[in-house]
Amino acid sequence: MASTATQVIEQDEQQRIVPGLQFDEPLSWRAGKPIPIADLLRKLQTLSKEMREMEQEENERDPLTKVAKELASPNLLAHKDKGVKAWTACCLVDILRLCAPDAPYTGKELRDIFTMLITVILPALSDPSNAYNNQHTYVLASLAQVKSIVLLTDIPSSDPLILHLFTSFFDILSGSSKTSVGEQLGKNVEINMTAILIILVDESTTLPSEVIDIIVAQFLRTDPRAFGAGTAKGKKNGAVPVADEKQSTLVLRDLPPAYNMAKTICNSSPEKMARHVSQYFNDVIVDASNSSSTNGHGKHRSHRRNSDNVDDSEDEAPSGPTDEDFKELYKAHQLLRELWRASPAVLQNVIPQLEAELSAENIQLRLLATETLGDIISGIGAAGLPPSPNMDPAAYPPIILSDTSNTPPSQNILTAPSSQISFPQSQARAYASFLGRKQDRSSVIRSAWTTAIGRILSTSAGGAGLVQYEEEQLIGDLARMLNDGDEKVRIAAVKVIGNFGFRDVILRLGSLGGVAESGSVLALLAERVRDRKHVVRVEAMRVLARIWGVGAGEIAAEDKRVVSIIGQAPSRILDTYYANDSEINALIDHAVFEVLLPLSYPPIKARGSRSINGNSQKIKDSQGTEENEAEIQDPDKIRTERILMLVKNLDEKSKKVFFSMQIRQTVQAKIVSIYLQRCEDFNGGVMDENETQIKEHLTRLIDSLAKTLPEPLKASADLWKFAKMHDRRSYQLVRFCMAADSDYRTMYKAFKEFTKRIEASASAPSGLLETLIPLLYRISSIVYNKSHVPAIMEYSRTDEKSLGGTAHEILREISSRRPEVLKAHVQEICRILQEEAPTAKKPNNPAAVDNLKACASFASKYAKEIPQDRKFVQAMTSFALHGTPPEAAKYAVSIIIAASDKKEILAKDLVHKSVQDFEYNGDGFLSRLATLSQLMLLAPSEADDESDAVIDIAIKQVLLQVRTPSTESSDAYSWSPSIDSECNAKCWALKILVNRLRSHPTPSTLPEVAAPVYNLLSTLIQNEGELSATKNTPPHHKSRLRLFAARLYLKLCTKKPHDTLLTPAAFNALALVAQDSKLEVRSAFLQRLKKYLAQSKLPQRFYTIPFLLAFEPSKALMLETMTWIRNRASYFSNLKSQIGSTGSAKANIVMESVLARLLSLLAHHPDYGASAEDLIDFSRYIIFYLQTVASEENLSLIYHIAQRVKQCHDAVLSPTTTTTDTNSTPFDSNLHHLSDLALLTIRKFEDAHTWTIQTLPAKIRLPTSLFSEIKDHDEAQRIAERDHLPEDVEEAIESLVRASMRPGKIGKKRRSDGEHEGRESKKAKASNATAGEVGGKTLPIRKAGAATKAAKSKVAKTPKKKAVEADVDVASSERRRSGRVKEVGEKSYAEREDEEDDEEMEELQEGSRGEVRHVDPMGEEEEEEAVEETEAVEKVGRGRPRKGARNIKGKVKAKTKHVLPRNKGDDEDGGEDEVLSDPPASDTES
């Protein structure tokens, strides 16, 4: 029983044992008797199916060995049928799987097997539509999963097979295989291919170099520009990178499969691949570097700059690698960029090689290494840079900072910056070497380095992030590059900033300071708009303007951070206008009208609610309501808001420039209108009559326009070509752009059509638009457009977004400069004024003054457009009697006189009501004074009936009364930024008296009527604003009254009859206001003086006054004045060249002849003294004059004029002169001393500049009001031969002249502290009348002279003190205010001077009569210093301090003593030199 049981168990176990391979059919055959293909396929399929179901552990090797041998036979491996090969391959891989790990084959058999697999089966995977694709896929999967492919590494000399395998796989995935049909491969195919290649890399002790070439070449598949068809190194097979057409337009969201496979291989075997990749790049990089070194003079020469002055030495650099080598170097460096993005670990041995390239002698190598390292750190690969962020200043809605979508991520994964690890952290040494390239001696390298750090910052080191100190370091380096000595580096730095997105500009670059913060990146960018190189200026202005334009939305939303960072950008751009350069002015036009206020803003079709990357962009505070939707539909209001916002953020000087650009539009539009008319007369060159006259006039017009444009010769030629084109439609389009009645849409459409028409014209020369576009910007109605007026008025009423004050200001400018724009809206303005009319109990809105001014300006030109109804007249009368501030009353009177048909009756009624029951501080007393002042000017005959009462009110009730108590001493003198009612009333009282003179109808009685007024003004000036006999005028009133009196004198002297009445002595006293102890007084007086002189309203003797600023303690005021004087000198010099020999000589030497008047003024200066010390001090006035006026061409004339002064007596009738000798005065000695001093200073100036003084044949006559000829020949000879100067003066003068030529040097040596203290202890305390008070300190303005020393003992001499250098600015509260609506008690309307308003009215009246006044582009307003002026001025503004001047206080009382007017003017009896007459207003008046 036991044995039987055992037998049963054994039989069961034998049944459970899986037998070996059951297949037992032959697969081989003898030669000549092959197995039919069908049978063979059946057998192979059966075998494959059986083996596929077998597991590795459940088989016997003997049956497999037999089948294995048959499968490896050449009959099957080389069979011609593809199916046989496919099924044979499936069986072979199963044999390898079942027999693993030992294959039942010899080495030769394995070679044959893998040869068939690698060359036939696996390449067939490129065709997924192949009938045997499943079998091919099975073979691939088996090799990868079972890792049978590892057997390939055991085969001797298997490198060709490995190379073929790598080549086939990468070709298949890239679609470049010969058998590829373009169908998508399965993902499993890509995975298995990658696994096979990773196995080979891991298991191979060495890989063929060609395999490494193939792997790294895959990374160039991201660069469609540089992908090479060859895979081996060009140094061996000569392959040159060629364009890959399939990749040329590649925009992918996923990386190419071949790229991914190479990336996976590198990341799976980083250590092995690092060695292979290092060797690969060593063959390319090191060999090329060695080639460069062997051709050069050394291998490790330093490239750091020893000095900033070292020039680039490109020409002396070694010859470097050949072109072929460099092509390979470029390709290799492109690979490095992409390898860092894909697998930075494989570059651990290559980065040191790249670092060594940074020190190569050859510049090309250093440049390539610098660019490559920069891109590597930035995570930028071979595909190139990501798309630039959207920075469109005309986009609407504008970008907002809180919306991160304004910097969309790259849509192309190939160009998206990416760095897996931080390069600065992982490669600290190489990063430090890279940073050292900022000191490379080659500007090319520094430029590339600057571009590189910009990319690092903008990409945050490829997304890996920068440590804060690293970021701050790079930002600081970028700032330094903006100040590099080479323009290529500076422009590279500017472009780098231009490539930043708005968020990066604000949050990154702005983190260290904005445009207004000195030393910050944005501040230095703003400085580059005034760069000495034009190309840098162009780029800097474009970038800075674009930043502001893109950030306009945030500025409008009053984001304090954005405003503080970029708010001052437009001011910096407009400030460059003061350089008075035609190229810069054209750049400003482009920046303003293309970026700051682009013509296309807002687009007619606003940008969609979805941005490019699908994120919503909305305006701040926008809730999508119907109201907001309506606002978006109003482009005029949107555009107006941007204009108001721009003006609001401008500083005072830039605001003047902006407004002057609008004034220029009016002036140049008139010239262009005449030019267009002459073009029509010219008729393309075909004229029937008046040909000569038409051509001459057209020539003058073209020359006038061309000189304001860059490249005047080209501009002139282009304007002639435009005239010869004779395109009448273009003429009409230009007129549409200029017309005041064109709305904005009409103007813009005409502008666009004009540009398209010129571009499409076959007869238009190339470059014509470059000339015409800036001119079109200047003449088009862009800002002062009638479409903007309703929105401006709305903002002025509502003060929406705090733009009310700016709206008032622009409305005033429009009404003053271009009132015709208001024609369509004047009825609405009048209606609003009628509703806001005040009464005795109800005051008007203070903002009404702007509407009144606008209406008055319009009425002066278009009186018939003003309503004549009774209600409107009553409203104006109410404003005249009760309007607040008093300026409202003045404008109301102007409207009545200009527009009313019954103005005589209304004027008499207003005079009567204003005078009747007048009481100081009574109801509307300031309004009554303002009304009387204006009536005295505009209706003198009607006001004359009440003249006695008016004069009594002005003098007795206002001027001679002091109602404000003062606790300070009688000598106190101060300034207050605000003006109280009493001081305001006195100013209006003075206006009453002066306007009475201005409107005086009878010239014969004018001197008698003017004498008391002139005496009153002179008393105010000489007594520092004190008019009261008790001398109790408040100190802050005195400074205001002195300034107001001086400015009224200037106003009077704009008319020749009134100027004739100002005696030389009174003029000298007036000139000393320029040396007032208060900066505010000096600055305001000079501002008005320079304005009148630039407009040719004042006679030339007033050019003397600005030269008294030689001791000005305010650096800003001195710089401003020096620049202005130089500009005027240049203007007259150009005018002289334009007039030529045919013109009058009267305007030829205006600035040169001023020297004689200056010497006369200095001779009567209260500080003058004849001691050597005083004369040395006074020489600084002459040096100041020479610095600003003298040139090599006019120095001889200046010298001759100084000589003529010594040949004359002084003829000024000074109040203190009590001599009966008409041929000699006490001031003759002063005059002769100063003449010798001037001659000596001029000679030293000549020697210092190595110029030559020539003898002039003609004799210049001097003004007879100041000088009289010496009749006695002997006396004249004696004076001429005598040297009036002390012996020790010459050396000191020479030192001062030399010092004035050295930038940054002190004009004169200062005493030692001990000497200073010793002298100071011997002297009395100084009077504060001669010092400018700045921050509690006193600054010397001028020097007390001998007259003070020898005169009355009660006037003490100011001890000498060290000069204090201070840049004293006008207090912010004194600047012109925005006009924003405020309470009556809070707002001072005296900031806007009344005489300015009168001048504007007069100019409008002149314009309505067809008169065109020439406005010098740099003379309309105060001039700003150019950059190069600063150093030249510092040498004058320092040195020995001046002594304090005595307080000039005349004893003349307004009621008892009058200054007699002179009977002769400067030009009487022909004694006035003909060259001292006023220049012609303009050569464009024709």
Coordinates of N, CA and C in Angstrom, one line a residue, residues 214-275:
I214 N 26.0 63.5 -30.1 CA 24.6 63.4 -30.4 C 23.7 63.8 -29.2
I215 N 24.1 63.4 -28.0 CA 23.3 63.7 -26.8 C 23.2 65.3 -26.7
V216 N 24.4 65.9 -26.6 CA 24.3 67.4 -26.4 C 23.7 68.1 -27.5
A217 N 23.8 67.5 -28.7 CA 23.2 68.2 -29.9 C 21.7 68.4 -29.8
Q218 N 21.1 67.5 -29.0 CA 19.7 67.6 -28.9 C 19.2 68.8 -28.2
F219 N 20.1 69.4 -27.4 CA 19.7 70.6 -26.6 C 19.7 71.8 -27.6
L220 N 20.3 71.7 -28.7 CA 20.1 72.8 -29.7 C 18.8 72.7 -30.5
R221 N 18.0 71.7 -30.2 CA 16.7 71.6 -30.9 C 15.8 72.7 -30.4
T222 N 16.1 73.4 -29.3 CA 15.3 74.5 -28.9 C 15.6 75.8 -29.6
D223 N 16.8 75.8 -30.3 CA 17.2 77.0 -31.0 C 17.0 76.8 -32.5
P224 N 15.9 77.3 -33.1 CA 15.7 77.1 -34.5 C 16.7 77.9 -35.4
R225 N 17.5 78.8 -34.8 CA 18.5 79.6 -35.6 C 19.8 78.8 -35.7
A226 N 20.1 77.9 -34.8 CA 21.5 77.4 -34.7 C 21.5 75.9 -34.7
F227 N 20.4 75.2 -34.9 CA 20.5 73.7 -34.8 C 21.2 73.2 -36.0
G228 N 22.2 72.4 -35.8 CA 23.0 71.9 -36.9 C 22.5 70.5 -37.4
A229 N 22.6 70.3 -38.7 CA 22.2 69.0 -39.3 C 23.2 68.0 -38.8
G230 N 24.5 68.3 -38.7 CA 25.5 67.3 -38.3 C 25.4 67.1 -36.8
T231 N 25.8 66.0 -36.3 CA 25.9 65.7 -34.9 C 27.3 65.6 -34.3
A232 N 28.2 65.5 -35.2 CA 29.6 65.4 -34.7 C 30.2 66.8 -34.7
K233 N 31.3 66.9 -34.0 CA 31.9 68.2 -33.9 C 32.4 68.7 -35.2
G234 N 32.2 70.0 -35.4 CA 32.6 70.6 -36.7 C 34.1 70.6 -36.9
K235 N 34.8 70.6 -35.8 CA 36.3 70.6 -36.0 C 36.8 69.3 -36.7
K236 N 36.0 68.3 -36.6 CA 36.4 67.0 -37.2 C 35.7 66.8 -38.6
N237 N 34.5 67.2 -38.7 CA 33.8 66.9 -40.0 C 33.4 68.2 -40.7
G238 N 33.7 69.3 -40.2 CA 33.4 70.6 -40.8 C 32.0 71.0 -40.9
A239 N 31.2 70.4 -40.0 CA 29.7 70.7 -40.0 C 29.5 72.2 -39.6
V240 N 28.7 72.9 -40.2 CA 28.4 74.3 -39.9 C 27.0 74.4 -39.5
P241 N 26.7 75.1 -38.4 CA 25.3 75.2 -38.0 C 24.4 75.8 -39.2
V242 N 23.3 75.1 -39.4 CA 22.4 75.6 -40.5 C 21.0 75.7 -39.9
A243 N 20.2 76.4 -40.6 CA 18.8 76.6 -40.1 C 18.0 75.3 -40.3
D244 N 17.2 75.0 -39.3 CA 16.4 73.8 -39.4 C 15.0 74.3 -39.7
E245 N 14.5 74.1 -40.9 CA 13.3 74.6 -41.4 C 12.1 74.2 -40.5
K246 N 12.2 72.9 -40.0 CA 11.1 72.4 -39.2 C 11.0 73.1 -37.9
Q247 N 12.1 73.7 -37.4 CA 12.1 74.4 -36.1 C 12.0 75.9 -36.2
S248 N 12.0 76.4 -37.5 CA 12.2 77.8 -37.6 C 11.0 78.6 -37.0
T249 N 9.9 78.1 -37.0 CA 8.7 78.7 -36.5 C 8.1 78.0 -35.3
L250 N 9.0 77.4 -34.5 CA 8.6 76.5 -33.4 C 8.1 77.4 -32.3
V251 N 6.9 77.1 -31.9 CA 6.3 77.7 -30.7 C 5.6 76.6 -30.0
L252 N 6.2 76.1 -29.0 CA 5.6 74.9 -28.3 C 5.3 75.2 -26.8
R253 N 4.4 74.4 -26.4 CA 4.1 74.4 -24.9 C 4.8 73.3 -24.2
D254 N 5.3 72.3 -24.9 CA 6.1 71.2 -24.4 C 7.4 71.2 -25.1
L255 N 8.4 70.7 -24.4 CA 9.7 70.5 -25.0 C 9.7 69.4 -26.0
P256 N 10.6 69.5 -27.0 CA 10.7 68.4 -28.0 C 11.0 67.1 -27.3
P257 N 10.5 66.0 -27.8 CA 10.7 64.6 -27.2 C 12.2 64.3 -27.2
A258 N 12.9 64.6 -28.3 CA 14.4 64.3 -28.4 C 15.1 65.1 -27.3
Y259 N 14.7 66.3 -27.1 CA 15.3 67.2 -26.0 C 15.0 66.5 -24.7
N260 N 13.8 66.1 -24.4 CA 13.4 65.5 -23.1 C 14.2 64.2 -22.9
M261 N 14.4 63.4 -24.0 CA 15.2 62.2 -23.8 C 16.6 62.5 -23.4
A262 N 17.2 63.5 -24.1 CA 18.6 63.8 -23.7 C 18.7 64.4 -22.3
K263 N 17.7 65.2 -22.0 CA 17.6 65.8 -20.6 C 17.5 64.7 -19.6
T264 N 16.7 63.7 -19.8 CA 16.5 62.6 -18.9 C 17.8 61.8 -18.7
I265 N 18.5 61.5 -19.8 CA 19.7 60.8 -19.8 C 20.7 61.6 -18.9
C266 N 20.8 62.8 -19.1 CA 21.8 63.6 -18.3 C 21.4 63.6 -16.8
N267 N 20.2 63.8 -16.5 CA 19.8 63.9 -15.1 C 19.8 62.5 -14.4
S268 N 19.7 61.4 -15.2 CA 19.7 60.0 -14.6 C 21.2 59.6 -14.4
S269 N 22.1 60.1 -15.1 CA 23.5 59.7 -14.9 C 24.4 61.0 -14.8
P270 N 24.2 61.8 -13.8 CA 24.9 63.1 -13.8 C 26.4 63.0 -13.7
E271 N 26.9 62.1 -12.9 CA 28.3 62.0 -12.7 C 29.0 61.5 -14.0
K272 N 28.5 60.5 -14.6 CA 29.1 60.0 -15.9 C 29.0 61.0 -17.0
M273 N 27.8 61.6 -17.1 CA 27.6 62.6 -18.1 C 28.4 63.8 -17.9
A274 N 28.6 64.1 -16.6 CA 29.5 65.3 -16.3 C 30.9 65.1 -16.9
R275 N 31.4 63.9 -16.8 CA 32.8 63.6 -17.3 C 32.8 63.7 -18.8

